[in-house]
Coordinates of C-alpha atoms in Angstrom, one line a residue:
Chain A
M222 CA 36.2 66.1 158.1
T223 CA 35.6 62.4 158.1
Q224 CA 39.2 61.6 157.2
A225 CA 40.6 63.2 160.4
E226 CA 38.3 60.9 162.5
R227 CA 39.5 57.7 160.9
L228 CA 41.5 55.6 163.4
Y229 CA 44.2 53.3 162.2
Y230 CA 45.6 50.2 163.8
R231 CA 47.2 46.8 163.2
D232 CA 45.6 43.5 164.2
D233 CA 48.5 41.3 165.1
P234 CA 52.2 41.9 164.5
D235 CA 52.6 38.2 163.9
E236 CA 50.5 38.4 160.8
M237 CA 53.4 39.9 158.8
L238 CA 56.8 38.4 158.2
L239 CA 59.4 41.1 157.2
R240 CA 62.7 40.6 155.5
P241 CA 65.1 43.3 154.2
L242 CA 66.1 43.0 150.6
D243 CA 68.3 45.4 148.5
G244 CA 67.4 48.4 150.7
L245 CA 63.7 47.6 150.5
T246 CA 61.5 45.4 152.7
L247 CA 59.7 42.3 151.7
I248 CA 56.5 41.6 153.6
Y249 CA 54.8 38.3 153.6
H250 CA 51.2 38.9 154.8
R251 CA 50.1 35.6 156.3
P252 CA 46.3 36.1 156.3
S253 CA 46.3 36.8 152.5
G254 CA 49.3 34.9 151.5
I255 CA 50.4 37.9 149.4
T256 CA 54.0 39.1 149.2
H257 CA 54.5 42.8 149.1
I258 CA 57.8 44.7 148.3
V259 CA 57.7 48.0 150.1
D260 CA 59.9 51.0 150.3
S261 CA 60.3 53.7 153.0
P262 CA 58.2 55.2 154.5
V263 CA 55.9 52.1 154.5
P264 CA 57.9 50.0 157.0
E265 CA 58.3 53.0 159.3
I266 CA 54.6 53.7 159.2
L267 CA 53.8 50.0 159.9
A268 CA 56.1 50.1 162.9
A269 CA 54.3 53.2 164.2
L270 CA 50.9 51.4 164.1
S271 CA 49.8 49.3 167.0
H272 CA 46.8 47.6 168.5
E273 CA 45.5 50.9 169.6
P274 CA 43.4 52.7 167.0
L275 CA 44.8 56.2 166.4
P276 CA 44.0 59.1 164.1
A277 CA 46.6 60.0 161.4
R278 CA 47.6 63.2 163.3
L279 CA 48.7 61.2 166.4
L280 CA 50.6 58.8 164.2
L281 CA 52.3 61.7 162.6
E282 CA 53.4 63.0 166.0
S283 CA 54.8 59.6 166.9
L284 CA 56.7 59.5 163.6
S285 CA 58.1 63.1 164.1
A286 CA 59.4 62.1 167.5
D287 CA 61.5 59.4 165.9
Y288 CA 62.2 60.9 162.5
D289 CA 63.0 64.2 160.9
L290 CA 59.9 65.2 159.0
E291 CA 61.1 68.8 158.3
G292 CA 60.0 70.3 155.1
E293 CA 57.0 68.0 154.8
G294 CA 54.4 70.6 154.1
E295 CA 51.6 68.1 153.4
A296 CA 52.9 65.5 155.8
L297 CA 49.5 64.7 157.3
D298 CA 47.8 64.4 154.0
N299 CA 50.6 62.2 152.7
L300 CA 50.5 60.0 155.7
A301 CA 46.8 59.6 155.4
A302 CA 47.2 58.6 151.8
H303 CA 49.8 55.9 152.8
L304 CA 47.5 54.7 155.6
E305 CA 44.6 54.3 153.2
E306 CA 46.7 52.4 150.7
L307 CA 47.8 50.1 153.5
C308 CA 44.2 49.5 154.5
A309 CA 43.3 48.7 150.9
L310 CA 46.0 46.1 150.8
G311 CA 45.0 44.6 154.1
L312 CA 48.3 45.5 155.8
A313 CA 46.5 48.0 158.2
R314 CA 43.0 48.4 159.4
A315 CA 40.8 51.5 160.0
R316 CA 37.5 52.4 161.6
Chain B
M54 CA 61.6 41.3 131.8
D55 CA 60.2 44.4 133.6
E56 CA 62.7 47.1 134.7
R57 CA 61.5 48.1 138.1
K58 CA 63.7 51.0 139.1
E59 CA 62.4 51.3 142.6
Q60 CA 63.9 47.9 143.5
D61 CA 67.4 48.9 142.7
Q62 CA 67.6 52.0 144.7
G63 CA 69.6 51.3 147.8
A64 CA 68.1 53.3 150.7
G65 CA 70.5 53.7 153.5
R66 CA 70.4 50.8 156.0
D67 CA 71.1 51.1 159.6
G68 CA 74.3 49.3 160.4
D69 CA 72.8 47.6 163.4
C70 CA 69.8 46.1 161.7
E71 CA 69.0 42.5 162.4
A72 CA 68.6 40.3 159.4
Q73 CA 64.9 39.9 160.3
G74 CA 64.4 43.6 161.0
V75 CA 63.2 46.3 158.8
P76 CA 66.0 48.3 157.2
G77 CA 66.0 51.9 158.4
A78 CA 63.1 51.4 160.7
G79 CA 63.8 52.8 164.1
P80 CA 65.6 56.0 164.6
S81 CA 69.4 56.1 164.6
A82 CA 71.0 56.5 168.0
G83 CA 72.7 59.8 168.6
N84 CA 71.7 63.4 167.7
A85 CA 70.8 63.2 164.1
R86 CA 67.4 61.6 163.5
R87 CA 66.9 59.8 160.2
R88 CA 65.0 61.7 157.6
L89 CA 61.6 60.3 156.6
L90 CA 60.1 61.3 153.3
L91 CA 56.3 60.8 153.4
G92 CA 55.8 61.9 149.8
G93 CA 52.3 60.9 149.3
G94 CA 50.1 61.0 146.2
L95 CA 51.8 59.1 143.5
A96 CA 54.7 58.3 145.8
A97 CA 52.3 56.4 148.1
A98 CA 51.2 54.2 145.2
S99 CA 54.8 53.4 144.1
A100 CA 56.0 52.4 147.6
V101 CA 54.3 49.0 147.5
V102 CA 54.6 46.4 144.8
S103 CA 52.6 43.2 145.3
I104 CA 53.2 39.8 144.0
R105 CA 49.8 38.8 142.6
P106 CA 49.0 35.2 142.0
A107 CA 49.4 34.9 138.3
L108 CA 47.0 32.3 137.1
A109 CA 48.8 29.3 135.8
N110 CA 52.0 31.3 136.0
T111 CA 54.4 29.9 133.4
A112 CA 52.5 26.6 133.6
A113 CA 50.7 27.1 130.4
S114 CA 53.9 28.1 128.7
V115 CA 54.5 24.4 128.8
L116 CA 51.3 23.8 127.0
N117 CA 50.1 25.1 123.6
C118 CA 46.9 27.0 124.2
Q119 CA 44.4 28.9 122.1
I120 CA 42.0 31.7 122.4
P121 CA 38.8 31.8 120.4
V122 CA 37.3 35.2 119.5
P123 CA 34.7 35.1 120.9
D124 CA 34.1 32.2 123.3
P125 CA 31.7 30.0 121.3
A126 CA 29.7 29.3 124.4
K127 CA 29.0 32.9 125.1
G128 CA 29.3 34.8 121.8
M129 CA 27.0 32.8 119.5
G130 CA 25.7 35.0 116.8
Q131 CA 27.4 38.1 118.2
M132 CA 30.1 40.4 116.8
I133 CA 33.1 42.2 118.3
A134 CA 32.8 46.0 118.8
P135 CA 36.0 48.1 118.4
D136 CA 36.3 48.3 122.2
G137 CA 36.2 44.5 122.5
K138 CA 32.7 44.1 123.8
L139 CA 30.3 41.6 122.4
V140 CA 27.4 43.3 120.4
P141 CA 24.5 42.0 118.5
K142 CA 24.9 40.9 114.9
G143 CA 24.6 43.8 112.5
T144 CA 25.9 46.4 114.9
K145 CA 27.6 49.2 112.9
G146 CA 31.3 49.2 113.1
A147 CA 31.5 45.8 114.7
F148 CA 33.6 42.9 113.4
P149 CA 32.5 39.3 112.8
A150 CA 33.7 36.4 115.0
S151 CA 37.0 34.9 114.0
S152 CA 36.6 31.7 112.0
K153 CA 39.3 30.0 114.0
P154 CA 40.9 30.4 117.4
F155 CA 44.3 32.2 117.7
T156 CA 47.2 30.5 119.4
G157 CA 48.9 31.9 122.5
E158 CA 51.9 32.7 120.4
E159 CA 49.9 34.7 117.9
V160 CA 48.2 36.7 120.6
K161 CA 51.4 37.3 122.4
A162 CA 53.0 38.7 119.2
A163 CA 50.0 40.9 118.5
L164 CA 49.9 42.2 122.0
R165 CA 53.6 43.1 121.8
G166 CA 52.7 45.2 118.8
G167 CA 54.8 43.4 116.3
R168 CA 52.3 41.6 114.1
S169 CA 48.6 41.8 113.7
L170 CA 46.6 38.7 114.5
P171 CA 46.6 36.5 111.3
G172 CA 44.0 37.4 108.8
T173 CA 42.9 40.6 110.4
S174 CA 42.9 44.2 109.3
Y175 CA 44.4 46.9 111.5
E176 CA 41.0 47.8 113.1
Q177 CA 39.8 44.2 113.4
N178 CA 43.1 43.3 115.1
R179 CA 42.6 46.1 117.6
A180 CA 39.0 45.0 118.3
Y181 CA 40.0 41.4 118.8
L182 CA 42.8 42.3 121.1
N183 CA 40.5 44.5 123.2
Y184 CA 38.1 41.5 123.4
I185 CA 41.0 39.3 124.6
R186 CA 42.1 41.9 127.2
R187 CA 38.6 41.8 128.7
L188 CA 38.6 38.1 129.2
Q189 CA 37.4 36.9 132.6
N190 CA 37.9 33.7 134.5
G191 CA 35.4 31.2 133.2
T192 CA 35.5 32.4 129.6
S193 CA 37.2 30.2 127.1
G194 CA 40.7 31.5 126.4
F195 CA 41.2 33.2 129.8
T196 CA 43.8 30.8 131.2
C197 CA 45.7 31.0 127.9
Y198 CA 45.7 34.8 128.0
A199 CA 46.7 34.9 131.7
S200 CA 49.6 32.6 131.0
L201 CA 51.1 34.9 128.4
Q202 CA 52.7 36.8 131.2
M203 CA 52.0 40.2 129.6
P204 CA 52.6 43.0 132.0
R205 CA 49.3 44.6 133.2
Chain C
M263 CA 44.1 3.1 130.0
R264 CA 45.2 0.7 127.4
H265 CA 48.9 1.3 127.6
H266 CA 50.9 2.7 130.5
L267 CA 54.2 3.3 132.1
L268 CA 55.6 4.4 135.5
L269 CA 58.4 6.8 135.5
A270 CA 60.5 8.0 138.4
I271 CA 62.4 11.3 137.7
G272 CA 64.2 13.0 140.6
P273 CA 61.7 13.0 143.5
A274 CA 58.6 12.7 141.3
R275 CA 56.8 9.6 140.0
F276 CA 54.5 9.7 137.0
R277 CA 52.0 7.3 135.7
I278 CA 51.6 7.8 132.0
G279 CA 48.5 6.3 130.4
S280 CA 47.9 6.4 126.7
A281 CA 45.2 5.3 124.3
W282 CA 48.0 4.5 121.8
R283 CA 51.1 2.4 122.1
G284 CA 53.5 4.5 120.2
P285 CA 54.2 7.3 122.7
I286 CA 54.6 4.7 125.6
D287 CA 57.1 2.7 123.6
A288 CA 59.0 5.8 122.8
L289 CA 59.1 6.9 126.5
R290 CA 60.1 3.4 127.6
R291 CA 63.1 3.4 125.3
L292 CA 64.2 6.9 126.1
Y293 CA 63.8 6.5 129.9
A294 CA 65.3 3.0 129.9
A295 CA 68.1 4.0 132.2
Y296 CA 65.8 5.5 134.8
P297 CA 64.6 3.6 137.9
Q298 CA 61.7 1.4 136.9
S299 CA 59.2 1.0 139.6
S300 CA 57.3 -2.3 139.8
Q301 CA 53.6 -1.7 138.9
D302 CA 52.5 -3.2 142.3
D303 CA 54.3 -1.1 144.8
A304 CA 54.7 2.2 143.1
V305 CA 52.6 5.1 144.1
A306 CA 52.5 7.8 141.4
D307 CA 52.5 11.5 142.4
F308 CA 50.8 12.4 139.1
T309 CA 48.9 10.8 136.3
V310 CA 49.3 11.9 132.8
R311 CA 46.8 10.6 130.2
L312 CA 47.0 10.9 126.4
E313 CA 43.4 10.6 125.3
P314 CA 41.7 10.8 121.9
A315 CA 40.5 14.4 121.4
G316 CA 37.0 13.6 120.4
I317 CA 34.9 10.6 119.3
G318 CA 36.7 8.5 116.7
R319 CA 39.9 10.5 117.0
R320 CA 41.8 7.4 118.3
W321 CA 41.9 6.1 114.7
W322 CA 40.9 8.8 112.3
R323 CA 43.4 11.6 112.1
P324 CA 44.4 10.6 115.6
S325 CA 44.5 13.6 117.8
V326 CA 45.9 13.7 121.4
R327 CA 44.3 15.5 124.3
I328 CA 46.6 15.8 127.3
A329 CA 44.7 15.0 130.5
G330 CA 45.7 14.2 134.0
D331 CA 45.4 15.1 137.7
H332 CA 45.9 18.7 136.8
H333 CA 44.8 20.2 133.5
L334 CA 44.4 23.6 131.8
P335 CA 41.5 24.4 129.6
D336 CA 42.2 26.0 126.2
A337 CA 44.8 23.4 125.4
V338 CA 45.2 22.5 121.7
P339 CA 45.0 18.8 120.8
M340 CA 48.2 17.5 119.2
A341 CA 48.8 15.1 116.4
L342 CA 49.6 11.5 117.4
R343 CA 53.1 11.7 115.7
H344 CA 53.8 14.4 118.4
G345 CA 52.6 12.1 121.1
L346 CA 56.0 11.9 122.8
L347 CA 56.0 15.7 123.1
A348 CA 52.5 15.6 124.4
A349 CA 53.6 13.2 127.2
E350 CA 56.5 15.4 128.1
M351 CA 54.3 18.5 128.1
G352 CA 51.8 16.6 130.2
M353 CA 54.5 15.9 132.8
N354 CA 55.5 19.5 132.9
L355 CA 52.0 20.6 133.4
Q356 CA 51.5 18.2 136.4
M357 CA 54.6 19.5 138.0
A358 CA 53.9 23.1 137.3
L359 CA 50.4 22.9 138.8
G360 CA 50.7 20.3 141.4
W361 CA 54.1 20.0 142.9
R362 CA 54.4 21.4 146.4
R363 CA 57.4 19.7 148.0
H364 CA 59.8 22.2 146.5
L365 CA 59.7 25.7 145.1
L366 CA 59.5 25.2 141.4
I367 CA 61.4 27.6 139.3
H368 CA 61.4 27.7 135.5
A369 CA 65.1 27.2 135.2
S370 CA 67.8 24.8 134.2
S371 CA 70.5 23.6 136.5
V372 CA 73.9 21.9 136.3
E373 CA 76.2 20.9 139.1
K374 CA 80.0 21.0 139.4
D375 CA 82.2 20.5 142.5
G376 CA 79.2 19.9 144.7
K377 CA 77.6 23.3 143.8
V378 CA 74.8 24.2 141.5
L379 CA 74.5 26.8 138.6
V380 CA 70.9 27.8 138.1
M381 CA 69.9 29.4 134.8
A382 CA 66.5 31.1 134.8
G383 CA 64.6 32.4 131.8
E384 CA 61.8 32.2 129.3
S385 CA 61.7 29.8 126.4
G386 CA 64.2 31.0 123.9
S387 CA 66.6 32.4 126.5
G388 CA 68.9 29.5 125.9
K389 CA 68.7 28.0 129.4
S390 CA 67.8 24.5 128.2
T391 CA 70.4 24.3 125.5
L392 CA 73.1 25.7 127.7
A393 CA 72.4 23.2 130.4
A394 CA 72.5 20.4 127.8
L395 CA 75.8 21.7 126.5
L396 CA 77.4 22.0 129.9
G397 CA 76.1 18.6 130.7
E398 CA 78.3 17.2 128.0
R399 CA 81.3 19.3 129.1
G400 CA 82.1 18.3 132.6
W401 CA 79.0 19.4 134.4
R402 CA 76.3 17.2 135.8
L403 CA 72.9 18.0 134.3
M404 CA 70.2 18.3 137.0
G405 CA 67.4 19.6 134.9
D406 CA 66.6 21.6 131.8
E407 CA 63.0 22.8 132.6
F408 CA 62.5 23.0 136.3
A409 CA 64.8 23.7 139.2
L410 CA 63.5 22.4 142.5
L411 CA 64.4 24.5 145.6
D412 CA 64.3 22.7 148.9
F413 CA 62.3 24.8 151.5
A414 CA 64.3 23.5 154.5
T415 CA 67.9 23.3 153.2
G416 CA 68.0 25.7 150.3
A417 CA 69.5 23.0 148.1
I418 CA 68.6 22.3 144.5
H419 CA 67.2 18.9 143.7
P420 CA 67.7 17.2 140.4
F421 CA 64.8 16.7 138.1
P422 CA 66.6 15.4 135.0
R423 CA 63.9 14.9 132.3
L424 CA 64.7 14.3 128.7
V425 CA 66.2 17.5 127.4
S426 CA 63.8 19.2 125.0
L427 CA 65.8 20.7 122.1
K428 CA 64.2 23.1 119.7
N429 CA 65.1 24.0 116.2
Q430 CA 68.8 25.0 115.9
A431 CA 69.6 23.6 119.4
I432 CA 69.0 20.1 117.9
D433 CA 71.9 20.6 115.4
V434 CA 74.1 22.1 118.2
M435 CA 73.7 19.1 120.3
R436 CA 74.0 16.6 117.5
R437 CA 77.5 18.0 116.9
E438 CA 78.2 17.8 120.6
V439 CA 76.9 14.2 121.3
D440 CA 78.4 11.3 119.3
D441 CA 75.9 8.7 120.3
A442 CA 72.8 8.9 118.0
A443 CA 70.9 6.5 120.3
R444 CA 70.8 9.3 122.9
F445 CA 68.4 11.2 120.7
G446 CA 64.6 10.7 120.5
P447 CA 62.8 11.0 117.2
L448 CA 62.7 14.3 115.4
M449 CA 59.3 15.8 115.6
A450 CA 58.9 18.4 112.9
A451 CA 56.6 21.3 112.9
T452 CA 55.1 20.9 116.3
P453 CA 53.4 23.9 117.9
K454 CA 56.7 24.6 119.5
G455 CA 58.8 24.2 116.3
D456 CA 61.0 21.3 115.5
I457 CA 61.7 19.2 118.6
A458 CA 64.0 16.4 119.5
H459 CA 64.7 15.0 122.9
L460 CA 68.1 14.2 124.3
I461 CA 68.6 11.6 127.0
P462 CA 70.8 13.1 129.8
A463 CA 74.3 11.6 130.3
A464 CA 74.5 8.5 132.4
E465 CA 75.8 10.3 135.4
A466 CA 72.9 12.7 135.4
V467 CA 70.5 9.8 135.6
S468 CA 72.4 7.7 138.1
R469 CA 72.9 10.6 140.5
M470 CA 69.3 12.0 140.2
S471 CA 68.7 11.8 144.0
E472 CA 71.7 13.9 144.9
A473 CA 70.8 17.5 145.7
A474 CA 73.4 20.3 146.1
P475 CA 73.5 23.9 147.2
P476 CA 73.2 26.7 144.6
A477 CA 76.2 28.9 144.1
L478 CA 75.3 31.1 141.1
L479 CA 72.1 32.3 139.4
L480 CA 72.3 33.3 135.8
F481 CA 69.7 35.0 133.6
P482 CA 70.9 34.0 130.1
R483 CA 69.9 35.7 126.9
Y484 CA 70.8 34.0 123.7
G485 CA 71.3 36.1 120.5
H486 CA 72.9 39.2 121.9
A487 CA 76.5 40.5 121.9
P488 CA 78.4 39.0 124.9
D489 CA 77.8 40.9 128.1
I490 CA 77.8 40.3 131.8
R491 CA 75.8 42.4 134.3
A492 CA 75.2 42.0 138.0
V493 CA 71.5 41.7 138.9
G494 CA 70.3 43.2 142.2
E495 CA 68.7 41.0 144.8
G496 CA 65.3 42.8 144.5
E497 CA 65.2 42.4 140.8
A498 CA 66.2 38.7 141.1
F499 CA 63.5 38.1 143.6
M500 CA 60.9 39.7 141.4
H501 CA 62.0 37.7 138.3
L502 CA 62.0 34.4 140.3
T503 CA 58.5 35.0 141.7
Q504 CA 57.3 35.3 138.1
A505 CA 59.4 32.3 137.0
S506 CA 58.0 30.1 139.7
T507 CA 54.9 28.1 139.0
N508 CA 54.1 27.5 142.7
Y509 CA 55.5 30.5 144.6
V510 CA 52.1 31.7 145.8
A511 CA 50.6 28.3 146.4
C512 CA 53.5 27.4 148.7
G513 CA 53.0 30.4 150.9
E514 CA 55.3 31.4 153.7
A515 CA 57.8 28.5 153.0
A516 CA 58.3 29.9 149.5
F517 CA 58.7 33.4 150.8
T518 CA 61.5 32.5 153.2
A519 CA 63.2 30.1 150.8
L520 CA 63.2 32.6 147.9
H521 CA 64.5 35.4 150.2
R522 CA 67.3 33.2 151.4
F523 CA 68.1 32.2 147.8
V524 CA 68.5 35.7 146.4
T525 CA 70.4 36.9 149.4
T526 CA 72.9 34.1 149.4
V527 CA 73.3 33.4 145.7
P528 CA 74.8 36.1 143.4
S529 CA 72.7 36.9 140.3
I530 CA 74.2 37.7 136.9
A531 CA 72.6 38.5 133.5
L532 CA 74.5 36.9 130.7
D533 CA 74.1 37.8 127.1
F534 CA 75.7 35.5 124.5
S535 CA 75.6 34.7 120.9
S536 CA 77.0 31.1 120.8
G537 CA 77.2 28.1 123.1
D538 CA 81.0 28.1 123.1
E539 CA 81.1 31.7 124.0
A540 CA 78.7 31.1 126.9
D541 CA 80.7 28.2 128.1
R542 CA 83.8 30.4 128.3
M543 CA 82.0 33.2 130.1
I544 CA 80.4 30.8 132.5
G545 CA 83.7 29.2 133.2
R546 CA 85.1 32.6 134.3
L547 CA 82.1 33.4 136.4
W548 CA 82.1 30.1 138.1
R549 CA 85.8 30.5 139.1
E550 CA 84.9 34.0 140.4
Y551 CA 81.7 33.2 142.3
A552 CA 81.9 29.5 143.2
G553 CA 85.6 28.9 143.3

């Protein structure tokens, strides 16, 4: 399945400016100049991404090491959907 | 004013978060790890709200603007179909061009659903509004429409 | 252009050019107390031009097209008798599209005890009339149309233009202000309704370079039963990005300035049905949040 082969990463942590607001997170994305207001799990997913391109399943493992994902039957599919959305917004990259 | 419920939900914040950090990112110290809900599907879409550059945001509210239906430069001799597209003269079910442009205020009131555009029947009003909703950058009336700050 | 005038308002300088003398004379009288720059040394931030809207329209059914450094297409030409309004709208447009030195928020602002009350809202919310009213009742008017937020300090800078009063607000302020000379001509049936301008009180003009920190943000709504509600930081942030004409253009500086603003300044939604009522409610809120 092509989706399982997609590798996700972030270019440069400095390209985003993060600020907490009202239990949410504001993100100023420098390359695009666009402001995003995001809710959990987006900040946690962004924090799990790094320079190193990784498939969604490895990112999921990393998140389960840090967070309780119990009861998440479709965790991998859900994570992949989030990652794709982040790529569409330019906040993450994939290949 | 939009009511955006997701903004007012207070998700739990870690007590030791720096002002510049991300609330809740990073596991809590101690035995209990923080729950992370991945959701997905519709939930994925609602987790991000982006501030789009609104063209002439509020700037044109300081100016009185108008929207011709259709753009005289592009719609000469054409009519407005019920879905708002421009169609050749004589097309069945289509409406003629408006004899005069509508003001921003008139369009705003019609889009809100209160009043039809002046001088139009129910169906004609709907066709004209569909035309207006399809306006693109470069077409006469676009900046006026964009400045009405109607939610997308 | 045939007739022109240089105006300094807050941190901005405008050069107004006009094909007709009338609007320039009106502006010169109404802005008489403002700093007059000498024609030689002044450098204008913006040019506003009142031009004939078409061949022959300087004399026959004279019609004004608002032009300048920045412009928007789709604008409707205005009758010459509304030329003063056209000039004011032209200045608004230049600021809205071209100002980058501060974050511009569509809001009125008044100052008391060295702190600023900012009132954000659309036309009709009552923000301009409230500011004008408070400006006659012990507050210093800083602006009725735009609040200027300093990127570095977070302070609000004055931008005290002529207060634009619409319809019933004209009567409200005529009752409030004794001196008829402080009012500009009544322009009836403009595209925005009946309009008259009010010259800000002398102190507002003389102190137009004095910025001050914001202490309270209100979202007023005129024409509702009195009510006060806290507004969340996230909601306030969203509203203000929509109420700012240059948030996106100013990039990262706007982001950090607006975040700091909403996290340090409490936000309240205020519904009211009369100016006196709002004055009382604001008095109580001010003591609670800025006292």
